C-alpha cells in the first residue's frame, strides 16, 4: 500500500508546491521504476492548480505520475487504498476556504510535512494550521524550514528554530535553502532531478535529497524527531554554508 505524504500549511507561498514536486521527483528518481510504471504519484488538490501547470511543462520528463484532484473528492477520500504506488505526495491549497479538501486528504495521510519560511510573519499562520487541522489529524507531522537564504545570515534561521523548539514542534533536520533555480523551475518545466549539472544546481538538489532521506527513513516506522532533539539549532549555517544562485 502507498504511503500518503500530505504537504500542508494554510498560508500561501510557503513552498508547498515547490516541496511536493521536488520531493516527489527525488523519491521517484531514487526508487527507480521505469517511465511506464513510476512508483510515485503526485496529487494536486489545489484548485489553483499550480502543480498541474508545472507538471504539464515538465511533460514526459516528469519522473512521477500526476493527478489533478481538487474536484474529485471520491478519489481523495480513497488515497490510502491505492496499491499501485509506493509513495503518494499530496499538494494542498493555501487558503482557509479550501479546508474541506485539506480535511479529506489529512484523513488519508500517513504523515504531514508543514513547510515554514524562516520569517516571523509566517509563524502565526503556521501555528494556526497546525493547531486547527494538522494535529487533529492524529498522524506524525514535521515542520520543514524552506526558502532560507544563507546570504541573509543565520539570524532568521536561529530565531525560527527557537520558535519551533519553544512550540515543541517536530522538525526536519534538513533546511531547504533559497535558490533562484527553484523559483524558476516551474516556468522552465524542470524538477530538481533535471537541473543542470553544475555546482550550484548540485547544492540546490542536495537539500531535496537530504529531505527525501529523512522522509523515506521515517516511512519504515522511524519516530519523528522533535525540535528539541536537534543538534543543528544554532550551527545550521556551518552546515548550510554559502548558497548562491
Ligand atoms: N527553496 C526555495 N527557493 C527559491 N524559491 C522558492 C523556494 N521555495 C519556494 N519558492 C518560491 O516561492 C513561491 C511560493 O512557493 P510555492 O511552492 O508556490 O508555495 P505554496 O504552494 O505554498 O503557495 C514560488 O515562486 C516558488 O518558486
Ligand atoms: Mg501551491
Short mmCIF file of C-alpha atoms and ligand atoms in Angstrom, two decimals:
data_model
loop_
_atom_site.label_atom_id
_atom_site.label_comp_id
_atom_site.label_asym_id
_atom_site.label_seq_id
_atom_site.Cartn_x
_atom_site.Cartn_y
_atom_site.Cartn_z
CA UNK A 1 0.00 0.00 0.00
CA UNK A 2 1.21 3.50 -0.77
CA UNK A 3 2.39 5.84 1.94
CA UNK A 4 0.49 9.10 1.70
CA UNK A 5 2.53 12.23 2.47
CA UNK A 6 0.49 15.43 2.67
CA UNK A 7 2.22 18.81 2.31
CA UNK A 8 0.10 21.36 4.18
CA UNK A 9 0.10 24.90 5.51
CA UNK A 10 -2.90 27.17 5.06
CA UNK A 11 -0.61 30.11 4.36
CA UNK A 12 0.05 30.58 0.64
CA UNK A 13 3.54 30.99 -0.76
CA UNK A 14 5.41 28.96 1.86
CA UNK A 15 6.63 26.36 -0.65
CA UNK A 16 4.01 23.59 -0.57
CA UNK A 17 4.02 23.12 -4.34
CA UNK A 18 7.80 23.51 -4.62
CA UNK A 19 8.35 20.88 -1.94
CA UNK A 20 5.72 18.48 -3.28
CA UNK A 21 7.05 18.48 -6.83
CA UNK A 22 10.73 18.27 -5.98
CA UNK A 23 10.38 15.74 -3.18
CA UNK A 24 8.19 13.52 -5.35
CA UNK A 25 10.74 13.86 -8.18
CA UNK A 26 13.70 12.90 -5.99
CA UNK A 27 11.90 9.96 -4.39
CA UNK A 28 10.68 8.72 -7.79
CA UNK A 29 14.16 9.12 -9.26
CA UNK A 30 15.75 7.34 -6.30
CA UNK A 31 13.32 4.44 -6.20
CA UNK A 32 13.68 3.89 -9.91
CA UNK A 33 10.87 2.19 -11.71
CA UNK A 34 10.58 2.77 -15.42
CA UNK A 35 8.82 5.60 -17.20
CA UNK A 36 5.80 3.43 -17.94
CA UNK A 37 5.48 2.47 -14.30
CA UNK A 38 6.69 5.08 -11.82
CA UNK A 39 6.41 4.11 -8.16
CA UNK A 40 5.43 7.60 -7.05
CA UNK A 41 2.21 9.54 -7.58
CA UNK A 42 1.93 13.32 -7.18
CA UNK A 43 -1.55 14.64 -6.43
CA UNK A 44 -2.64 18.28 -6.56
CA UNK A 45 -5.71 19.19 -4.53
CA UNK A 46 -5.26 22.91 -5.09
CA UNK A 47 -7.97 24.48 -7.27
CA UNK A 48 -5.33 26.99 -8.39
CA UNK A 49 -3.55 24.04 -9.98
CA UNK A 50 -0.01 25.40 -9.95
CA UNK A 51 1.33 21.86 -9.67
CA UNK A 52 -0.68 20.90 -12.75
CA UNK A 53 0.86 23.77 -14.72
CA UNK A 54 4.34 22.80 -13.56
CA UNK A 55 3.81 19.09 -14.31
CA UNK A 56 2.43 19.93 -17.75
CA UNK A 57 5.53 21.98 -18.58
CA UNK A 58 7.82 19.15 -17.47
CA UNK A 59 5.86 16.76 -19.69
CA UNK A 60 7.28 13.31 -20.31
CA UNK A 61 10.36 14.03 -18.20
CA UNK A 62 8.23 14.09 -15.03
CA UNK A 63 9.57 11.14 -13.02
CA UNK A 64 6.28 10.51 -11.20
CA UNK A 65 2.67 10.06 -12.24
CA UNK A 66 0.47 13.07 -11.63
CA UNK A 67 -3.25 13.67 -10.99
CA UNK A 68 -5.14 16.95 -10.52
CA UNK A 69 -7.85 16.04 -8.00
CA UNK A 70 -9.31 19.20 -6.41
CA UNK A 71 -12.71 18.35 -7.94
CA UNK A 72 -12.50 14.60 -7.35
CA UNK A 73 -13.32 14.16 -3.66
CA UNK A 74 -14.14 10.48 -4.24
CA UNK A 75 -10.52 9.85 -5.27
CA UNK A 76 -9.11 11.94 -2.42
CA UNK A 77 -11.17 10.03 0.13
CA UNK A 78 -9.58 6.76 -1.01
CA UNK A 79 -5.91 7.64 -1.43
CA UNK A 80 -4.88 5.12 1.19
CA UNK A 81 -6.40 2.25 -0.72
CA UNK A 82 -4.30 2.86 -3.85
CA UNK A 83 -1.94 -0.07 -4.16
CA UNK A 84 -0.15 0.76 -7.38
CA UNK A 85 2.33 3.26 -5.87
CA UNK A 86 4.86 3.16 -3.05
CA UNK A 87 4.55 6.86 -2.20
CA UNK A 88 1.88 9.47 -2.86
CA UNK A 89 2.78 13.15 -2.35
CA UNK A 90 -0.22 15.46 -2.00
CA UNK A 91 -0.05 19.22 -2.59
CA UNK A 92 -2.81 21.15 -0.82
CA UNK A 93 -4.44 24.58 -1.17
CA UNK A 94 -3.07 27.59 0.66
CA UNK A 95 -6.33 29.14 1.73
CA UNK A 96 -8.78 28.64 4.54
CA UNK A 97 -11.72 28.41 2.10
CA UNK A 98 -10.50 25.07 0.85
CA UNK A 99 -10.32 23.50 4.30
CA UNK A 100 -12.71 20.68 3.35
CA UNK A 101 -10.27 19.41 0.72
CA UNK A 102 -7.48 19.58 3.28
CA UNK A 103 -9.52 17.70 5.87
CA UNK A 104 -10.33 14.99 3.33
CA UNK A 105 -6.70 14.34 2.43
CA UNK A 106 -5.45 14.67 6.00
CA UNK A 107 -7.79 11.81 6.90
CA UNK A 108 -5.82 9.74 4.34
CA UNK A 109 -2.35 10.87 5.42
CA UNK A 110 0.41 8.68 6.80
CA UNK A 111 2.39 11.79 7.60
CA UNK A 112 2.26 15.54 7.09
CA UNK A 113 5.02 17.95 6.05
CA UNK A 114 4.42 21.58 7.08
CA UNK A 115 6.67 24.00 5.13
CA UNK A 116 7.58 27.10 7.11
CA UNK A 117 9.54 30.10 5.91
CA UNK A 118 12.12 31.39 8.38
CA UNK A 119 10.46 34.73 8.97
CA UNK A 120 8.29 35.85 11.90
CA UNK A 121 5.33 36.75 9.65
CA UNK A 122 4.94 33.06 8.88
CA UNK A 123 4.82 31.85 12.48
CA UNK A 124 1.20 32.60 13.45
CA UNK A 125 -0.40 31.23 10.27
CA UNK A 126 1.64 28.02 10.62
CA UNK A 127 0.68 27.71 14.29
CA UNK A 128 -2.97 28.13 13.33
CA UNK A 129 -2.83 25.44 10.63
CA UNK A 130 -1.02 23.05 12.94
CA UNK A 131 -3.46 23.53 15.83
CA UNK A 132 -6.56 23.60 13.66
CA UNK A 133 -6.04 20.84 11.09
CA UNK A 134 -2.64 19.13 11.30
CA UNK A 135 -2.51 17.97 14.93
CA UNK A 136 -6.17 16.90 14.98
CA UNK A 137 -5.43 14.55 12.05
CA UNK A 138 -3.54 12.41 14.56
CA UNK A 139 -0.69 11.32 12.27
CA UNK A 140 3.05 12.08 12.50
CA UNK A 141 3.90 15.52 11.17
CA UNK A 142 7.01 17.67 10.93
CA UNK A 143 7.80 21.26 10.13
CA UNK A 144 10.15 21.84 7.19
CA UNK A 145 12.10 25.09 7.12
CA UNK A 146 12.01 26.23 3.50
CA UNK A 147 13.37 29.12 1.49
CA UNK A 148 16.15 30.21 3.83
CA UNK A 149 18.73 32.37 2.09
CA UNK A 150 22.12 31.96 3.80
CA UNK A 151 23.20 35.32 2.34
CA UNK A 152 20.77 36.98 4.75
CA UNK A 153 22.72 35.49 7.65
CA UNK A 154 21.66 32.89 10.17
CA UNK A 155 19.62 35.19 12.44
CA UNK A 156 16.23 34.34 10.93
CA UNK A 157 17.02 30.66 10.89
CA UNK A 158 18.11 30.63 14.54
CA UNK A 159 15.03 32.63 15.54
CA UNK A 160 12.77 30.25 13.62
CA UNK A 161 14.45 27.18 15.12
CA UNK A 162 13.94 28.77 18.53
CA UNK A 163 10.26 29.36 17.84
CA UNK A 164 9.77 25.80 16.58
CA UNK A 165 11.59 24.40 19.59
CA UNK A 166 9.60 26.52 22.05
CA UNK A 167 6.40 25.21 20.49
CA UNK A 168 7.72 21.66 20.81
CA UNK A 169 7.07 21.08 17.12
CA UNK A 170 8.80 18.14 15.45
CA UNK A 171 11.09 19.44 12.69
CA UNK A 172 13.17 18.06 9.83
CA UNK A 173 16.93 18.47 10.20
CA UNK A 174 17.09 19.40 6.54
CA UNK A 175 16.61 23.05 5.66
CA UNK A 176 15.65 23.79 2.05
CA UNK A 177 17.70 26.80 1.07
CA UNK A 178 16.57 29.56 -1.26
CA UNK A 179 17.84 29.12 -4.81
CA UNK A 180 16.68 31.01 -7.89
CA UNK A 181 16.82 27.64 -9.63
CA UNK A 182 13.87 26.52 -7.50
CA UNK A 183 11.96 29.74 -8.17
CA UNK A 184 12.43 29.38 -11.92
CA UNK A 185 11.90 25.62 -12.16
CA UNK A 186 8.14 25.70 -12.76
CA UNK A 187 8.35 28.23 -15.60
CA UNK A 188 11.27 26.34 -17.12
CA UNK A 189 9.49 23.00 -16.88
CA UNK A 190 12.09 21.17 -14.79
CA UNK A 191 12.26 19.48 -11.40
CA UNK A 192 15.38 19.19 -9.23
CA UNK A 193 16.37 15.93 -10.88
CA UNK A 194 16.61 17.72 -14.24
CA UNK A 195 18.65 20.69 -13.03
CA UNK A 196 21.83 21.42 -14.97
CA UNK A 197 24.99 19.63 -13.94
CA UNK A 198 26.91 22.35 -12.15
CA UNK A 199 27.90 23.10 -8.57
CA UNK A 200 25.08 25.48 -7.63
CA UNK A 201 22.47 23.12 -9.07
CA UNK A 202 24.08 20.27 -7.16
CA UNK A 203 23.77 22.25 -3.91
CA UNK A 204 20.14 23.08 -4.63
CA UNK A 205 19.40 19.45 -5.42
CA UNK A 206 21.24 18.22 -2.36
CA UNK A 207 18.69 19.75 0.02
CA UNK A 208 15.91 17.72 -1.54
CA UNK A 209 17.98 14.52 -1.46
CA UNK A 210 18.62 15.06 2.26
CA UNK A 211 14.92 15.70 2.80
CA UNK A 212 13.99 12.56 0.85
CA UNK A 213 16.28 10.51 3.08
CA UNK A 214 14.53 11.85 6.17
CA UNK A 215 11.09 11.20 4.69
CA UNK A 216 11.96 7.71 3.48
CA UNK A 217 13.69 6.97 6.78
CA UNK A 218 10.51 7.60 8.70
CA UNK A 219 8.49 5.57 6.17
CA UNK A 220 9.93 2.43 7.68
CA UNK A 221 8.49 3.27 11.06
CA UNK A 222 11.00 5.74 12.50
CA UNK A 223 9.79 8.18 15.11
CA UNK A 224 9.76 11.84 14.06
CA UNK A 225 12.42 13.83 15.83
CA UNK A 226 11.45 16.71 17.99
CA UNK A 227 12.89 20.15 17.52
CA UNK A 228 14.41 19.88 20.98
CA UNK A 229 16.50 16.91 19.78
CA UNK A 230 18.13 18.92 17.06
CA UNK A 231 21.85 19.31 17.29
CA UNK A 232 21.93 21.81 14.48
CA UNK A 233 19.76 24.50 16.02
CA UNK A 234 22.43 27.14 16.05
CA UNK A 235 25.07 25.55 13.85
CA UNK A 236 22.98 25.32 10.73
CA UNK A 237 24.86 27.99 8.85
CA UNK A 238 28.02 25.96 9.24
CA UNK A 239 26.24 23.02 7.65
CA UNK A 240 24.46 25.10 5.03
CA UNK A 241 27.22 27.44 4.04
CA UNK A 242 27.17 29.70 1.07
CA UNK A 243 24.05 29.27 -1.04
CA UNK A 244 24.33 31.02 -4.36
CA UNK A 245 22.03 31.47 -7.22
N1 LIG B 1 13.50 26.99 -1.57
C1 LIG B 1 13.07 27.89 -2.46
N2 LIG B 1 13.96 28.60 -3.21
C2 LIG B 1 13.54 29.51 -4.10
N3 LIG B 1 12.26 29.82 -4.34
C3 LIG B 1 11.32 29.15 -3.64
C4 LIG B 1 11.67 28.16 -2.65
N4 LIG B 1 10.52 27.68 -2.12
C5 LIG B 1 9.50 28.34 -2.72
N5 LIG B 1 9.97 29.22 -3.63
C6 LIG B 1 9.18 30.15 -4.46
O1 LIG B 1 8.24 30.81 -3.63
C7 LIG B 1 6.99 30.95 -4.30
C8 LIG B 1 5.91 30.23 -3.49
O2 LIG B 1 6.19 28.83 -3.48
P1 LIG B 1 5.04 27.76 -3.72
O3 LIG B 1 5.69 26.42 -3.74
O4 LIG B 1 4.19 28.11 -4.89
O5 LIG B 1 4.21 27.96 -2.36
P2 LIG B 1 2.73 27.43 -1.98
O6 LIG B 1 2.46 26.22 -2.81
O7 LIG B 1 2.80 27.15 -0.51
O8 LIG B 1 1.79 28.57 -2.28
C9 LIG B 1 7.18 30.36 -5.68
O9 LIG B 1 7.53 31.40 -6.57
C10 LIG B 1 8.37 29.42 -5.52
O10 LIG B 1 9.10 29.27 -6.71
MG1 LIG B 2 0.87 25.85 -4.13
#
